[in-house]
Amino acid sequence: MLNKIREIVDEVDFSGGDSTWFDLWHLHLYDNDKIRDTSENLEDYLKLLIESYKIVRVKLDKFPKQFQLWIEIDEEEFSQNAIYVHSENPNALNFPIKYPKDICIRPKNRKVESFMLSQGLAFIGIAGMDGNIFCFYDVNFGVPLSQTSR
């Protein structure tokens, strides 16, 4: 699956030219054939998320504009999990995304939190109507999602 992700990411323009921008661009990593029971495959799935995040991160290493990069995990619906990239864009004045630190909640599944923190990622947890969403990101890479670093 990582080869497929590399192919997709290689087709994205990370040059930083005038027409290069990201308006909540994201890449879903859900594969029904491989991830049927997330409780059994959770660690492998989290590793896949991290490896995919690293593929995108390498592309952004030389991106000359400000950006945000994060892994978004939906606690109730794994098919919604994705790697996100966001930057200034002509579609809306919605950059940067900033969540107040005081809205943060913790994942029900502490394995998710522990694994992501072991990768050096901070997180913001947001209570949603359909379940909780968690955004994991590196506070030292790109523009952080939180108003204060965690």
mmCIF file of C-alpha atoms in Angstrom:
data_model
loop_
_atom_site.group_PDB
_atom_site.id
_atom_site.type_symbol
_atom_site.label_atom_id
_atom_site.label_comp_id
_atom_site.label_asym_id
_atom_site.label_seq_id
_atom_site.Cartn_x
_atom_site.Cartn_y
_atom_site.Cartn_z
ATOM 1 C CA MET A 1 0.000 0.000 0.000
ATOM 2 C CA LEU A 2 2.916 2.383 0.632
ATOM 3 C CA ASN A 3 3.902 2.152 -3.047
ATOM 4 C CA LYS A 4 0.387 3.244 -4.000
ATOM 5 C CA ILE A 5 0.624 6.160 -1.571
ATOM 6 C CA ARG A 6 4.015 7.179 -3.001
ATOM 7 C CA GLU A 7 2.526 7.146 -6.517
ATOM 8 C CA ILE A 8 -0.367 9.372 -5.439
ATOM 9 C CA VAL A 9 1.887 11.803 -3.550
ATOM 10 C CA ASP A 10 4.381 11.929 -6.448
ATOM 11 C CA GLU A 11 1.618 13.309 -8.664
ATOM 12 C CA VAL A 12 0.977 16.272 -6.325
ATOM 13 C CA ASP A 13 2.716 19.577 -7.098
ATOM 14 C CA PHE A 14 4.916 20.498 -4.138
ATOM 15 C CA SER A 15 7.023 22.973 -6.170
ATOM 16 C CA GLY A 16 5.792 26.076 -4.376
ATOM 17 C CA GLY A 17 5.019 27.904 -7.615
ATOM 18 C CA ASP A 18 2.345 30.591 -7.837
ATOM 19 C CA SER A 19 -0.369 28.035 -8.593
ATOM 20 C CA THR A 20 0.764 25.621 -5.876
ATOM 21 C CA TRP A 21 -1.431 25.666 -2.796
ATOM 22 C CA PHE A 22 -3.387 23.268 -0.597
ATOM 23 C CA ASP A 23 -6.989 23.808 0.489
ATOM 24 C CA LEU A 24 -7.346 21.026 3.045
ATOM 25 C CA TRP A 25 -5.815 18.536 0.593
ATOM 26 C CA HIS A 26 -5.996 15.073 2.082
ATOM 27 C CA LEU A 27 -5.233 11.460 1.394
ATOM 28 C CA HIS A 28 -7.409 8.711 2.900
ATOM 29 C CA LEU A 29 -5.640 5.490 3.828
ATOM 30 C CA TYR A 30 -8.553 3.187 4.370
ATOM 31 C CA ASP A 31 -8.516 -0.087 2.461
ATOM 32 C CA ASN A 32 -11.517 -2.338 3.122
ATOM 33 C CA ASP A 33 -9.601 -5.433 2.063
ATOM 34 C CA LYS A 34 -6.760 -4.855 4.497
ATOM 35 C CA ILE A 35 -8.323 -3.062 7.455
ATOM 36 C CA ARG A 36 -11.456 -4.916 8.426
ATOM 37 C CA ASP A 37 -11.112 -5.023 12.182
ATOM 38 C CA THR A 38 -9.227 -2.012 13.451
ATOM 39 C CA SER A 39 -8.856 -3.479 16.926
ATOM 40 C CA GLU A 40 -6.817 -6.385 15.522
ATOM 41 C CA ASN A 41 -4.862 -4.329 13.037
ATOM 42 C CA LEU A 42 -4.597 -1.050 14.935
ATOM 43 C CA GLU A 43 -0.826 -1.006 15.399
ATOM 44 C CA ASP A 44 -0.169 -1.892 11.745
ATOM 45 C CA TYR A 45 -2.679 0.733 10.661
ATOM 46 C CA LEU A 46 -1.064 3.421 12.836
ATOM 47 C CA LYS A 47 2.333 2.505 11.382
ATOM 48 C CA LEU A 48 0.871 2.897 7.893
ATOM 49 C CA LEU A 49 -0.467 6.344 8.840
ATOM 50 C CA ILE A 50 2.960 7.385 10.144
ATOM 51 C CA GLU A 51 4.818 6.065 7.093
ATOM 52 C CA SER A 52 2.365 7.851 4.792
ATOM 53 C CA TYR A 53 2.738 11.048 6.827
ATOM 54 C CA LYS A 54 6.528 10.775 6.408
ATOM 55 C CA ILE A 55 6.183 10.409 2.627
ATOM 56 C CA VAL A 56 4.209 13.660 2.475
ATOM 57 C CA ARG A 57 6.522 15.339 4.976
ATOM 58 C CA VAL A 58 9.583 14.659 2.807
ATOM 59 C CA LYS A 59 7.820 16.379 -0.085
ATOM 60 C CA LEU A 60 7.109 19.404 2.122
ATOM 61 C CA ASP A 61 10.712 19.698 3.384
ATOM 62 C CA LYS A 62 11.553 22.128 0.584
ATOM 63 C CA PHE A 63 8.104 23.654 0.109
ATOM 64 C CA PRO A 64 8.802 27.421 0.201
ATOM 65 C CA LYS A 65 5.408 28.531 1.529
ATOM 66 C CA GLN A 66 3.854 28.231 4.961
ATOM 67 C CA PHE A 67 1.771 25.094 5.408
ATOM 68 C CA GLN A 68 0.168 22.785 7.939
ATOM 69 C CA LEU A 69 0.554 18.999 7.931
ATOM 70 C CA TRP A 70 -1.347 16.618 10.179
ATOM 71 C CA ILE A 71 -2.811 13.146 10.559
ATOM 72 C CA GLU A 72 -6.523 13.221 11.268
ATOM 73 C CA ILE A 73 -8.098 10.272 13.050
ATOM 74 C CA ASP A 74 -11.847 9.877 13.456
ATOM 75 C CA GLU A 75 -12.496 7.734 16.508
ATOM 76 C CA GLU A 76 -15.771 6.356 15.172
ATOM 77 C CA GLU A 77 -15.142 6.060 11.433
ATOM 78 C CA PHE A 78 -11.661 4.917 10.389
ATOM 79 C CA SER A 79 -12.550 5.342 6.706
ATOM 80 C CA GLN A 80 -12.376 9.107 7.341
ATOM 81 C CA ASN A 81 -8.776 9.038 8.599
ATOM 82 C CA ALA A 82 -6.363 10.944 6.393
ATOM 83 C CA ILE A 83 -3.119 12.853 6.010
ATOM 84 C CA TYR A 84 -3.875 16.582 5.530
ATOM 85 C CA VAL A 85 -1.895 19.444 3.998
ATOM 86 C CA HIS A 86 -3.176 23.004 4.155
ATOM 87 C CA SER A 87 -1.742 26.365 3.048
ATOM 88 C CA GLU A 88 -2.832 29.805 1.968
ATOM 89 C CA ASN A 89 -5.129 29.334 -1.001
ATOM 90 C CA PRO A 90 -7.410 31.365 -3.266
ATOM 91 C CA ASN A 91 -10.553 29.502 -2.189
ATOM 92 C CA ALA A 92 -10.868 30.875 1.339
ATOM 93 C CA LEU A 93 -9.145 32.874 4.039
ATOM 94 C CA ASN A 94 -8.876 29.791 6.262
ATOM 95 C CA PHE A 95 -5.121 29.536 6.781
ATOM 96 C CA PRO A 96 -3.761 28.793 9.226
ATOM 97 C CA ILE A 97 -6.218 26.556 11.021
ATOM 98 C CA LYS A 98 -5.893 27.185 14.757
ATOM 99 C CA TYR A 99 -7.654 25.239 17.458
ATOM 100 C CA PRO A 100 -7.679 26.621 20.997
ATOM 101 C CA LYS A 101 -5.719 24.294 23.235
ATOM 102 C CA ASP A 102 -8.449 24.276 25.861
ATOM 103 C CA ILE A 103 -10.896 22.364 23.639
ATOM 104 C CA CYS A 104 -8.617 19.335 23.572
ATOM 105 C CA ILE A 105 -10.043 15.973 24.574
ATOM 106 C CA ARG A 106 -8.194 12.669 24.747
ATOM 107 C CA PRO A 107 -8.787 9.567 22.610
ATOM 108 C CA LYS A 108 -10.879 6.788 24.131
ATOM 109 C CA ASN A 109 -8.327 4.330 22.795
ATOM 110 C CA ARG A 110 -5.138 5.208 24.664
ATOM 111 C CA LYS A 111 -3.104 3.018 22.269
ATOM 112 C CA VAL A 112 -3.715 5.595 19.544
ATOM 113 C CA GLU A 113 -2.566 8.442 21.779
ATOM 114 C CA SER A 114 0.489 6.540 23.087
ATOM 115 C CA PHE A 115 1.599 5.465 19.632
ATOM 116 C CA MET A 116 1.328 8.948 18.123
ATOM 117 C CA LEU A 117 3.049 10.594 21.090
ATOM 118 C CA SER A 118 5.857 8.014 20.785
ATOM 119 C CA GLN A 119 6.356 9.343 17.244
ATOM 120 C CA GLY A 120 6.934 12.854 18.608
ATOM 121 C CA LEU A 121 3.562 14.198 17.541
ATOM 122 C CA ALA A 122 1.350 16.536 19.534
ATOM 123 C CA PHE A 123 -2.415 16.388 19.186
ATOM 124 C CA ILE A 124 -5.624 18.323 19.350
ATOM 125 C CA GLY A 125 -8.848 16.467 20.113
ATOM 126 C CA ILE A 126 -12.157 17.901 19.014
ATOM 127 C CA ALA A 127 -15.557 16.623 20.119
ATOM 128 C CA GLY A 128 -17.776 16.317 17.071
ATOM 129 C CA MET A 129 -21.440 15.555 16.602
ATOM 130 C CA ASP A 130 -20.649 12.186 15.014
ATOM 131 C CA GLY A 131 -17.636 11.311 17.162
ATOM 132 C CA ASN A 132 -14.298 12.669 18.237
ATOM 133 C CA ILE A 133 -11.631 13.799 15.785
ATOM 134 C CA PHE A 134 -7.906 13.888 16.591
ATOM 135 C CA CYS A 135 -5.293 15.867 14.699
ATOM 136 C CA PHE A 136 -1.716 14.685 15.257
ATOM 137 C CA TYR A 137 1.083 16.992 14.106
ATOM 138 C CA ASP A 138 4.694 18.003 14.673
ATOM 139 C CA VAL A 139 4.816 21.378 16.443
ATOM 140 C CA ASN A 140 8.242 22.012 14.857
ATOM 141 C CA PHE A 141 7.245 21.370 11.245
ATOM 142 C CA GLY A 142 5.098 23.821 9.358
ATOM 143 C CA VAL A 143 2.555 25.959 11.193
ATOM 144 C CA PRO A 144 1.103 24.232 14.294
ATOM 145 C CA LEU A 145 -2.637 23.659 14.579
ATOM 146 C CA SER A 146 -2.849 24.810 18.170
ATOM 147 C CA GLN A 147 -2.586 28.333 19.477
ATOM 148 C CA THR A 148 -0.017 27.116 21.965
ATOM 149 C CA SER A 149 2.341 24.182 21.560
ATOM 150 C CA ARG A 150 1.719 21.017 23.516
#
